[in-house]
Each structure stands twice: as structure tokens, then as C-alpha cells.
Amino acid sequence: MTSEIIVKAVDVSKRFGNFLALDKVNVEVKRGEVSCIIGPSGSGKSTFLRCINLLERMDGGAIWVSDELVGYRRDGNKLHEISDSEIARQRRRIGMVFQRFNLFPHMTALQNIMEGPVQVMGETTKAAREHAEMLLDRVGLGDKKNHYPSELSGGQQQRVAIARAMGMRPELILFDEPTSALDPELVSEVLDVMHDLASSGMTMIVVTHEMGFARNVANTVTFMEAGKVVETGLASKVLSTPKNARTAAFIQAVQS
Amino acid sequence: MTLSSTAPIDANKYEIAHLELVPKRHIGRMVAAAVVLLLLAALVRAFSVGQIEWSYVRDFMFAPTIIAGLGNTLLMTVAAMALGIVLGVVIAIMRISGNPVLSSIAVAYVWIFRGAPALLQLMIWFNLALIFPTMGIPGLFEFRTVDLMTPFVAAMLGLGISQGAYTSEVVRSGLLSVDTGQYEAARSIGMTHMRMLRRIVLPQAMRVMVPPIGNEVIGMVKLTSLASVIQYSEILHNAQIIYFANTRVLELLLVASFWYLIVVSVLSVGQFYIERYFGRGVKSIRSSV
């Protein structure tokens, strides 16, 4: 693992009306790292994740992805908001997997994966199809390529969604509670795919309540509460011997 | 009562699988059906003994003037509806855009063009020359409005623009029916706003939009008859021209009615297939109930 920093968030703040969702959040993720963000609901984990690919606009602070400022262009002492098409270009490097899958229901599994590469990256249909078929095989759904999302189980849909994110050949994939909407018996098939992806060296930021996944796969764990980063560090340290009392209480609560 | 005395009867009581089933008699249904059929028969009889010269209906069904009128009706339906759908999509996208000027203009458009009868709008377009004798961009080109505002153009503008106001509400409801997660997923794979609308949002919105738009197309087929008022040669206008000459008024009105009915029937079948296409990937309501 290199020590190249791929995501750097500095003092990121976000308000929804009077509610301070993020309060000067600082996070660093290195290339090839799996970083889990844990914390109680409403702690701002998902909001922070969504700031990284500009699904939310931050009110303060800044995020760099691969040394490129997200959402702004610096010009001397001024920050200019970038255009719709520049935002779209920045998002191409960042995959995202949603809690509710959000597959395109009018497209088959294969078409879901090919859509971005063909429409956005300008890949040929043939190349995109070959890559998409390879990805579907990799998530164990090679035989489901012509199925529509409505014909797939939740776990299968989420595996297609992971393949769709990988189809863009991203530098980084964000996971927003990827197993929270699944029936309990379907969680492990999705976690297995994520584990496999982590082993292949993909940089991943995962908002999750799956402590087992955090313990087994994550390199670093960040604990957030009330919009603040309470504790961050190596997964083994934070999960086994948390320094902060609230971190310890949360980990105790979700494991029992 | 003792168990032993009733035991032999009970043994047969549960052996009923071989008995004959007598379905319930729906007396009420039979009476209602009989009454309605009787009324229908009376109606058919009235038309057959009425002073309708059916031979005129048959002869004029395929008369060149009628067929030409049918062609113009279809042409106007397509032209006005195409204009209505294009305007409807544009106005709906303006309405939901974050730009307050665009969205206010969209609201005003719907307010104005939904607020006046289509016939009146048609007549305003047709008589536009009264207030604007010429139209054009000064220095570039200029037309005399009476040359530009033919019955066809006036009818297309009048029908298409007022249709756009209704269709924009259909399109807007379609856009609102698409889950926000779909917008986010489209953005997350790097789509720009317009590509997201075209590739992800509109195809899904179509599923919701097709039934009401199909309704509107069928409505438009019949609404084109308004253009007869401004001398556009559609089927009703041409039927009128014939009956002004031969005085077979009702016969020719029946000819026009039959053609409208035929066109609407064909369109209804078409709508079924279009709905099925845009419903792909979605389980039908019928199968899940």
C-alpha cells in the first residue's frame, strides 16, 4: 500500500437550516485503503460521504480527491464554482453505491453497468459490454445479465450496483450503508463482494453498521457523532481499544 | 342427545364430493341485461326506420373529399400534438428548473393557455393579421401575416400551444414520479443534467406519462374538428361542404363519426403497445394484485 493520499477533507461543514449536520470534519484516506465511517444515525456520516461526490454542497471547508479540489476551481485568492459538466467529470472518478441500490429499472443488469461507460465515457458498446460481463461474473451474476432489477433480489441488485460503480473504472468507491436495506440473509453476499473488491486494492469509503466488516476488512475506522469526528485511527485500535468513552459505548451498543 | 344415536348419519354428512353443484342464479343481472338489450334494440330499430339514406353513408364513406379530409385531420393531429409534446416537455423542465425566471414563465404559460377555450385561441391566431399586419425580424425577413397565418398554421398553433399547457402538467407529474435516488445514481456515474433527463429520468417518466398522453392524442383527433371553423379542410369541414350541396346532413355527419371512431380505435391499440414498451422492467399492477 502506498501512502498517497486520495481523499483529503479539511474542516468540512454543512448546515440544513439551523441543523449543523457536519461540523469541521477532517478525514484522510490513502490509495488502496478501506475506510469505514461508523456512528449513530443522524451523526452526519452519509452527508459527509455525499459531499465527496457533490451530491451535497458543503457550506464550509474543502475536499480534495486525487489532489483535485472538489466542486471549485482555485484562481488566486478566489474559489469559483465549477460548471455542471465539470462536476460531472469529477464524479466519473468516484463510484457510489447507495443504500437503496438505485439501479435504473428500465434497463437490464448489463445495460445498467454499460450506461455510464458508453454514454459518459464514450466507450464503444462492444468494449463496455465485455467489461460489464466480466464485472457481472466477478460479482457472481453472470447468468443474470439480461434480468431487470425488478427480477432480482435485494442482494443481487446491490451486487449489480457495485458492478455498475466499478464499470466506470473509478479511483474510489463510496458505499452509503450498502447492506442496511437488505434482508439479513442477503447481507453476507454483498459483504463478500465488497471484501473481494477491497482485496483487489480498490480504495473504499464505507458508511456502515456492520462491525464485522469493519473489523475484518477496514484499514481505518472513523467514529462520528453529532456532525463531528470523535475518533479516527487504525481499525484494530479504534474497534478494540477505543480511546474515547463515547466510541466505546457505541461499539458496545451495536455489538450486543 | 347421545353420540351413539347420531353416529350413522354423521358418517354420510361429510361425503359430499360427488354431489352436483348448482351455481347461484343472478336474477338481478339477468333483469338488468334484458332491460338494457331491449333499449338497445329499440335504438337500433329507430335508426333503421328513421329517414336515413344509408346508401349515402356507404357511398360517401370513401369519397375523395372525405378521404382527403381524413388525411388532413390526421396531419393536424400529428402536427398539433407534436408541437404540444415538445412545448410540454420544455415547459415542464423550465417549471422544475432552479431558475426562478424560467419557472415563473412556465407557470404563466400554463395559466394563460389553459385559461381560454381552444376554439377562441384558434380564432385569435387566425385573425392575428388584424393587429399585426406584418411579422418578422426587421432587416432580416418580413411576411404579411395573412400569407403566413393559413388555416393550417393557425390551427396548428392554436391547438398545439394550448395542448402544450396540458401536456406540460402531464410531463411534470411524470418527472415528479421518478425517485430522487434515480437522479442521484445518474449523477454519480457522471451524467450531466440534460443527459440524465434524457437517458434516465424521461424514459421512466414515460411509463407514467403514456396513458394520459394517449388520452390527449385521442382528444386531439376530435379537437381538430374545431379547425373547420377557420376553413381548414379536415374531415368535418369537408363533410359539411358536401352536405351543403346535397343536403344529406345526418348521413355525412355519420360518415365523419365512423371515421373518427375508426381512428380512435386504431390509436387505442397503439397505446397498448407503447405502454407495454415503456413499462419494461416494471411488474404490472395486475400481476401483483
XYZ file of C-alpha atoms in Angstrom:
545
model
C 0.000 0.000 0.000
C 1.379 3.377 -0.993
C 0.923 6.355 1.252
C -0.518 8.561 -1.494
C -3.489 10.488 -0.130
C -6.532 10.133 -2.388
C -9.204 11.867 -0.310
C -8.436 14.782 1.941
C -11.264 16.613 3.695
C -10.417 19.772 5.617
C -12.866 21.398 8.039
C -15.937 20.294 6.043
C -19.140 21.860 7.397
C -22.727 21.529 6.248
C -25.937 23.067 7.548
C -29.533 22.075 6.864
C -31.400 25.171 8.042
C -30.468 25.516 11.702
C -29.189 21.965 11.974
C -25.420 21.627 11.824
C -25.019 18.306 10.001
C -21.235 18.492 9.651
C -19.000 20.449 11.971
C -15.425 20.841 10.693
C -14.897 17.266 9.612
C -11.316 16.275 8.774
C -10.676 12.931 7.089
C -7.777 11.487 5.128
C -7.924 8.329 3.033
C -4.914 6.832 1.295
C -4.942 4.983 -2.011
C -5.898 1.328 -1.653
C -7.278 1.868 1.824
C -10.665 0.710 3.122
C -12.007 3.325 5.470
C -15.171 2.720 7.478
C -17.227 5.518 8.934
C -19.385 4.459 11.862
C -21.674 6.304 14.215
C -25.285 6.676 15.323
C -27.921 7.716 12.790
C -28.039 11.456 12.247
C -24.341 11.756 13.002
C -23.567 13.107 9.517
C -21.791 10.047 8.085
C -23.903 9.856 4.932
C -23.925 13.622 4.492
C -20.134 13.641 4.580
C -19.974 10.808 2.044
C -22.346 12.701 -0.257
C -20.184 15.815 -0.042
C -17.272 13.884 -1.547
C -19.067 13.451 -4.895
C -21.078 16.668 -4.622
C -24.493 15.152 -4.115
C -24.489 17.666 -1.259
C -22.773 21.024 -1.440
C -20.672 21.792 1.623
C -21.042 25.170 3.326
C -17.501 25.343 4.626
C -14.165 23.608 4.244
C -12.877 21.743 1.229
C -12.353 18.238 -0.124
C -9.612 17.133 -2.472
C -9.882 13.904 -4.456
C -6.575 12.888 -6.064
C -5.258 16.366 -5.375
C -8.130 17.994 -7.288
C -10.381 20.370 -5.394
C -13.968 19.076 -5.449
C -16.613 21.479 -6.784
C -14.400 24.543 -7.086
C -11.578 25.944 -9.166
C -8.994 27.989 -7.327
C -7.955 31.158 -9.050
C -5.522 33.131 -6.900
C -7.453 34.081 -3.793
C -10.841 33.165 -5.210
C -12.743 29.897 -5.431
C -15.020 29.664 -8.464
C -17.912 27.193 -8.520
C -17.324 24.845 -11.433
C -19.873 24.114 -14.153
C -22.357 21.267 -14.390
C -20.190 19.429 -16.922
C -17.035 19.847 -14.817
C -18.864 18.461 -11.776
C -19.982 15.536 -13.942
C -16.350 14.956 -14.969
C -15.197 14.958 -11.338
C -17.882 12.456 -10.375
C -16.742 9.960 -13.012
C -13.701 9.082 -10.919
C -15.821 8.414 -7.847
C -18.143 5.414 -7.771
C -21.104 5.366 -5.438
C -23.191 2.544 -4.035
C -26.463 3.552 -2.402
C -28.430 2.118 0.490
C -31.478 1.645 -1.781
C -29.410 0.354 -4.778
C -30.941 2.893 -7.206
C -30.486 0.663 -10.231
C -32.129 2.027 -13.373
C -35.362 -0.019 -13.508
C -35.861 0.352 -17.276
C -32.500 -1.257 -18.030
C -31.246 -4.818 -17.617
C -28.373 -5.601 -15.255
C -25.942 -5.446 -18.172
C -27.362 -2.171 -19.508
C -27.143 -0.636 -16.031
C -23.405 -1.303 -15.974
C -22.829 -0.243 -19.612
C -24.782 3.021 -19.340
C -22.022 5.114 -17.773
C -19.098 3.786 -19.832
C -20.994 4.162 -23.135
C -22.940 7.377 -22.504
C -20.488 9.257 -20.319
C -17.016 7.861 -21.047
C -17.634 7.310 -24.752
C -16.523 3.676 -24.704
C -17.645 1.511 -27.625
C -20.660 -0.688 -26.938
C -18.554 -3.771 -27.576
C -15.791 -2.855 -25.124
C -18.305 -1.761 -22.492
C -20.285 -4.980 -22.909
C -17.195 -7.148 -22.462
C -16.150 -5.220 -19.369
C -19.685 -5.311 -17.947
C -19.964 -9.073 -18.495
C -16.631 -9.564 -16.774
C -17.818 -7.464 -13.818
C -21.103 -9.362 -13.568
C -19.149 -12.625 -13.482
C -16.979 -11.150 -10.781
C -19.955 -10.331 -8.544
C -21.357 -13.797 -9.301
C -24.251 -12.698 -11.502
C -23.046 -13.644 -14.982
C -26.258 -15.606 -15.552
C -28.485 -12.638 -14.628
C -27.172 -10.146 -17.168
C -30.468 -9.831 -19.061
C -32.616 -9.573 -15.945
C -34.306 -6.324 -14.997
C -33.753 -5.055 -11.433
C -37.332 -5.959 -10.504
C -36.468 -9.591 -11.231
C -33.502 -9.616 -8.829
C -33.337 -9.956 -5.054
C -32.084 -7.062 -2.953
C -28.677 -8.669 -2.541
C -28.386 -9.299 -6.275
C -29.442 -5.724 -7.053
C -26.804 -4.360 -4.721
C -24.141 -6.559 -6.349
C -25.174 -5.185 -9.763
C -24.956 -1.677 -8.281
C -21.398 -2.399 -7.131
C -20.574 -3.678 -10.621
C -22.109 -0.510 -12.075
C -19.838 1.617 -9.900
C -16.824 -0.466 -10.954
C -17.822 -0.132 -14.617
C -16.663 3.482 -14.540
C -13.139 2.287 -13.522
C -13.217 4.692 -10.557
C -10.295 5.619 -8.351
C -12.530 5.402 -5.330
C -15.910 3.906 -4.422
C -18.216 5.353 -1.779
C -20.636 2.978 -0.036
C -23.602 4.563 1.739
C -24.907 1.911 4.167
C -24.851 -0.717 1.398
C -26.426 -3.504 3.485
C -28.933 -1.549 5.588
C -31.866 -2.114 3.204
C -31.223 -5.832 2.833
C -32.928 -8.803 4.437
C -30.494 -10.280 6.997
C -29.798 -13.440 4.982
C -28.711 -11.356 1.954
C -26.157 -9.202 3.774
C -23.245 -11.602 3.524
C -23.341 -11.978 -0.283
C -22.898 -8.206 -0.615
C -20.200 -8.041 2.063
C -18.332 -10.866 0.310
C -18.258 -8.872 -2.925
C -17.036 -5.806 -1.023
C -14.375 -7.891 0.709
C -13.222 -9.184 -2.673
C -13.126 -5.633 -4.020
C -11.053 -4.487 -1.050
C -8.586 -7.342 -1.621
C -8.119 -6.173 -5.204
C -6.803 -2.862 -3.889
C -9.823 -0.601 -4.531
C -9.981 2.474 -2.351
C -13.272 2.357 -0.460
C -15.043 4.636 1.986
C -17.841 2.698 3.652
C -20.551 4.104 5.881
C -21.789 1.035 7.698
C -23.241 -0.554 10.798
C -21.551 -3.886 10.007
C -18.930 -4.065 12.746
C -17.761 -7.462 11.492
C -16.927 -5.978 8.090
C -15.169 -3.013 9.721
C -13.129 -5.350 11.908
C -12.177 -7.795 9.137
C -11.727 -5.562 6.122
C -11.249 -1.922 7.091
C -7.801 -0.382 7.494
C -9.074 2.695 9.272
C -12.240 3.457 11.202
C -13.708 6.886 11.846
C -16.358 7.347 14.514
C -18.687 10.317 14.003
C -21.287 11.775 16.296
C -23.389 14.947 16.022
C -21.569 16.056 12.882
C -18.109 15.749 14.394
C -15.307 13.240 14.033
C -14.936 11.871 17.552
C -12.203 9.351 16.907
C -10.270 8.074 13.935
C -7.423 5.624 13.538
C -6.427 2.089 12.626
C -9.433 -0.213 12.598
C -7.928 -2.663 15.065
C -7.157 0.121 17.545
C -10.442 2.042 17.310
C -12.651 -1.041 17.451
C -10.755 -2.969 20.125
C -9.315 -0.277 22.350
C -11.200 2.963 21.684
C -9.731 5.975 23.409
C -12.953 7.913 23.602
C -15.701 6.846 26.010
C -18.499 7.570 23.521
C -16.802 5.491 20.828
C -16.538 2.637 23.278
C -20.206 2.997 24.273
C -21.349 2.990 20.617
C -19.280 -0.063 19.680
C -20.539 -1.846 22.780
C -24.151 -0.978 21.874
C -24.064 -2.132 18.225
C -22.267 -5.367 19.048
C -24.555 -6.543 21.817
C -78.780 -36.349 22.628
C -76.191 -39.093 22.702
C -73.227 -39.639 20.446
C -74.118 -43.205 19.591
C -77.581 -42.397 18.180
C -76.336 -39.728 15.702
C -73.179 -41.540 14.616
C -74.569 -43.298 11.444
C -75.970 -40.042 9.967
C -72.740 -38.114 10.646
C -70.696 -40.607 8.707
C -72.557 -39.623 5.491
C -72.632 -35.935 6.321
C -69.050 -35.314 5.164
C -69.285 -37.381 1.985
C -70.353 -34.626 -0.388
C -67.595 -34.599 -3.030
C -69.802 -36.492 -5.536
C -72.854 -34.170 -5.239
C -73.910 -31.963 -8.171
C -73.060 -28.226 -7.918
C -75.900 -25.783 -8.670
C -74.486 -22.313 -9.421
C -76.172 -19.284 -7.856
C -78.795 -17.619 -10.114
C -78.010 -13.947 -10.726
C -81.615 -12.805 -11.135
C -80.776 -9.112 -10.833
C -78.094 -9.336 -13.507
C -80.434 -11.102 -15.910
C -83.144 -8.486 -15.468
C -80.689 -5.616 -15.930
C -79.202 -7.216 -19.056
C -82.657 -7.817 -20.521
C -83.714 -4.209 -19.964
C -80.551 -2.818 -21.498
C -80.747 -5.150 -24.508
C -84.363 -4.116 -25.052
C -83.445 -0.432 -25.029
C -80.575 -1.123 -27.410
C -82.854 -2.970 -29.799
C -85.297 -0.043 -29.729
C -82.433 2.317 -30.567
C -81.234 0.172 -33.476
C -84.793 -0.033 -34.759
C -85.209 3.738 -34.515
C -82.129 4.261 -36.680
C -83.199 1.635 -39.208
C -86.728 3.049 -39.684
C -85.550 6.680 -39.391
C -85.180 8.681 -42.565
C -81.520 7.905 -43.032
C -80.435 7.094 -46.547
C -77.783 4.518 -45.653
C -76.751 4.345 -49.286
C -75.388 7.896 -48.933
C -73.386 6.865 -45.902
C -71.930 3.940 -47.842
C -71.224 5.964 -50.980
C -69.555 8.861 -49.231
C -67.520 6.754 -46.775
C -64.687 6.573 -49.309
C -65.432 9.697 -51.331
C -62.196 11.502 -52.330
C -63.202 14.658 -50.451
C -63.827 12.678 -47.257
C -60.568 10.737 -47.559
C -58.666 13.981 -48.185
C -60.344 15.447 -45.109
C -59.377 12.375 -43.078
C -55.775 12.842 -44.207
C -55.833 16.483 -43.102
C -57.365 15.504 -39.754
C -54.549 13.036 -39.158
C -51.928 15.542 -40.333
C -53.290 18.182 -37.963
C -53.426 15.682 -35.084
C -49.775 14.778 -35.596
C -48.615 18.378 -36.114
C -50.532 19.885 -33.180
C -49.707 17.014 -30.843
C -46.003 17.104 -31.774
C -45.945 20.822 -31.028
C -47.879 20.193 -27.813
C -45.482 17.492 -26.598
C -42.342 19.488 -27.436
C -43.754 22.549 -25.667
C -44.990 20.374 -22.812
C -41.541 18.869 -22.180
C -39.806 22.258 -22.435
C -42.320 23.981 -20.148
C -42.200 21.140 -17.592
C -38.384 21.216 -17.470
C -38.495 25.029 -17.123
C -41.042 24.621 -14.330
C -38.856 22.290 -12.228
C -35.587 24.088 -13.016
C -33.951 26.096 -10.270
C -34.158 29.267 -12.376
C -36.940 31.454 -10.879
C -37.488 33.406 -14.131
C -37.880 30.269 -16.235
C -40.149 28.588 -13.740
C -42.371 31.698 -13.404
C -42.702 31.897 -17.195
C -43.691 28.235 -17.243
C -46.375 28.852 -14.622
C -47.678 31.854 -16.573
C -47.755 29.868 -19.819
C -49.926 27.159 -18.305
C -52.154 29.771 -16.663
C -52.795 31.689 -19.885
C -53.141 28.912 -22.443
C -55.191 26.673 -20.205
C -57.394 29.626 -19.361
C -59.046 30.233 -22.737
C -61.115 27.854 -24.909
C -59.165 26.190 -27.715
C -61.678 27.434 -30.299
C -61.114 31.010 -29.171
C -57.321 30.597 -29.351
C -57.661 29.210 -32.860
C -59.659 32.248 -33.922
C -57.151 34.629 -32.343
C -54.268 33.063 -34.288
C -56.302 33.081 -37.492
C -57.166 36.757 -37.100
C -53.739 37.884 -35.934
C -53.316 39.931 -39.127
C -55.846 42.404 -37.763
C -53.372 43.638 -35.146
C -50.048 42.583 -36.707
C -50.298 43.184 -40.478
C -46.706 42.011 -40.961
C -44.426 39.708 -38.943
C -40.705 39.095 -38.990
C -37.355 40.335 -37.750
C -36.716 43.888 -39.014
C -33.926 43.947 -41.598
C -33.764 40.159 -41.945
C -37.131 38.988 -43.222
C -40.737 40.041 -43.137
C -44.038 38.369 -44.044
C -47.537 39.604 -44.498
C -49.359 37.904 -41.625
C -52.309 36.890 -43.821
C -49.936 34.892 -46.032
C -48.275 33.221 -43.057
C -51.376 32.505 -40.993
C -53.013 29.925 -43.231
C -55.796 27.838 -41.707
C -53.236 25.039 -41.220
C -50.714 27.223 -39.368
C -53.360 28.947 -37.268
C -54.945 25.635 -36.284
C -51.605 24.027 -35.502
C -50.529 26.953 -33.308
C -53.887 27.272 -31.596
C -54.261 23.569 -30.860
C -50.561 22.829 -30.247
C -49.891 25.719 -27.898
C -52.958 25.122 -25.765
C -52.170 21.394 -25.780
C -48.659 22.222 -24.560
C -50.137 23.730 -21.404
C -51.966 20.495 -20.571
C -49.132 18.213 -21.653
C -46.604 20.119 -19.531
C -48.577 19.133 -16.445
C -48.556 15.502 -17.575
C -44.793 15.663 -18.161
C -44.255 17.349 -14.810
C -46.185 14.654 -12.970
C -44.080 12.099 -14.835
C -40.845 13.795 -13.789
C -42.023 14.010 -10.173
C -42.865 10.298 -10.214
C -39.194 9.366 -10.669
C -37.438 8.593 -7.385
C -34.729 11.055 -6.277
C -32.395 8.059 -5.957
C -32.511 7.761 -9.743
C -31.313 11.360 -10.140
C -28.504 10.687 -7.661
C -27.462 7.427 -9.314
C -27.355 9.174 -12.706
C -25.209 11.978 -11.268
C -22.928 9.502 -9.521
C -21.971 7.921 -12.868
C -21.003 11.368 -14.121
C -24.034 12.330 -16.183
C -24.721 15.964 -16.958
C -28.170 17.362 -16.233
C -29.537 17.062 -19.774
C -28.168 13.561 -20.323
C -29.652 12.468 -17.001
C -33.075 13.752 -18.058
C -32.841 12.143 -21.479
C -31.396 8.745 -20.553
C -32.619 8.066 -17.028
C -35.476 10.327 -15.936
C -37.665 10.776 -19.030
C -37.722 7.062 -20.003
C -39.020 6.253 -16.518
C -41.380 9.213 -16.514
C -42.783 7.944 -19.832
C -44.364 4.987 -18.058
C -46.481 7.417 -16.051
C -46.965 9.831 -18.960
C -48.093 7.459 -21.718
C -51.673 6.767 -20.531
C -52.621 10.465 -20.131
C -50.768 11.466 -23.318
C -52.562 8.678 -25.183
C -55.746 10.178 -23.836
C -54.682 13.588 -25.101
C -53.819 12.275 -28.577
C -57.270 10.755 -28.812
C -58.741 14.031 -27.576
C -56.701 15.895 -30.193
C -58.086 13.769 -33.057
C -61.500 15.124 -32.202
C -60.333 18.596 -31.214
C -59.021 19.139 -34.765
C -62.678 19.396 -35.815
C -62.560 22.912 -34.325
C -60.316 23.869 -37.230
C -63.364 23.516 -39.528
C -64.433 26.882 -38.112
C -61.398 28.601 -39.659
C -61.828 26.821 -43.018
C -59.178 24.114 -42.525
C -60.149 21.205 -44.805
C -60.350 18.489 -42.198
C -62.928 15.728 -42.325
C -65.804 17.563 -40.623
C -65.280 20.645 -42.786
C -65.284 18.519 -45.940
C -68.383 16.626 -44.819
C -70.076 19.999 -44.340
C -69.075 21.112 -47.832
C -70.728 18.002 -49.246
C -73.945 18.317 -47.269
C -74.281 21.997 -48.089
C -74.513 20.767 -51.699
C -76.630 17.610 -51.360
C -78.482 18.372 -48.065
C -77.857 14.842 -46.675
C -76.713 16.385 -43.363
C -77.022 13.467 -40.997
C -75.676 10.913 -43.452
C -72.449 12.867 -43.865
C -72.146 13.546 -40.150
C -72.391 9.773 -39.654
C -69.636 9.264 -42.233
C -67.392 11.604 -40.266
C -68.365 9.885 -36.969
C -67.423 6.468 -38.310
C -64.035 7.713 -39.423
C -63.336 9.332 -36.041
C -64.328 6.087 -34.342
C -62.022 4.058 -36.590
C -59.036 6.368 -35.996
C -59.575 6.382 -32.234
C -59.854 2.567 -32.176
C -56.564 2.158 -34.036
C -54.856 4.634 -31.688
C -56.146 2.785 -28.613
C -54.486 -0.400 -29.850
C -51.266 1.537 -30.486
C -51.364 2.936 -26.961
C -51.441 -0.596 -25.531
C -48.154 -1.465 -27.249
C -46.472 1.824 -26.315
C -47.437 1.311 -22.669
C -46.010 -2.165 -22.742
C -42.719 -0.861 -24.168
C -42.250 1.837 -21.516
C -43.419 -0.495 -18.764
C -40.460 -2.838 -19.335
C -38.687 -3.800 -16.149
C -41.741 -2.964 -14.081
C -44.104 -5.644 -12.881
C -47.630 -4.840 -13.983
C -50.114 -3.886 -11.324
C -52.422 -6.642 -12.483
C -49.892 -9.393 -11.842
C -49.057 -8.151 -8.345
C -52.605 -7.722 -7.076
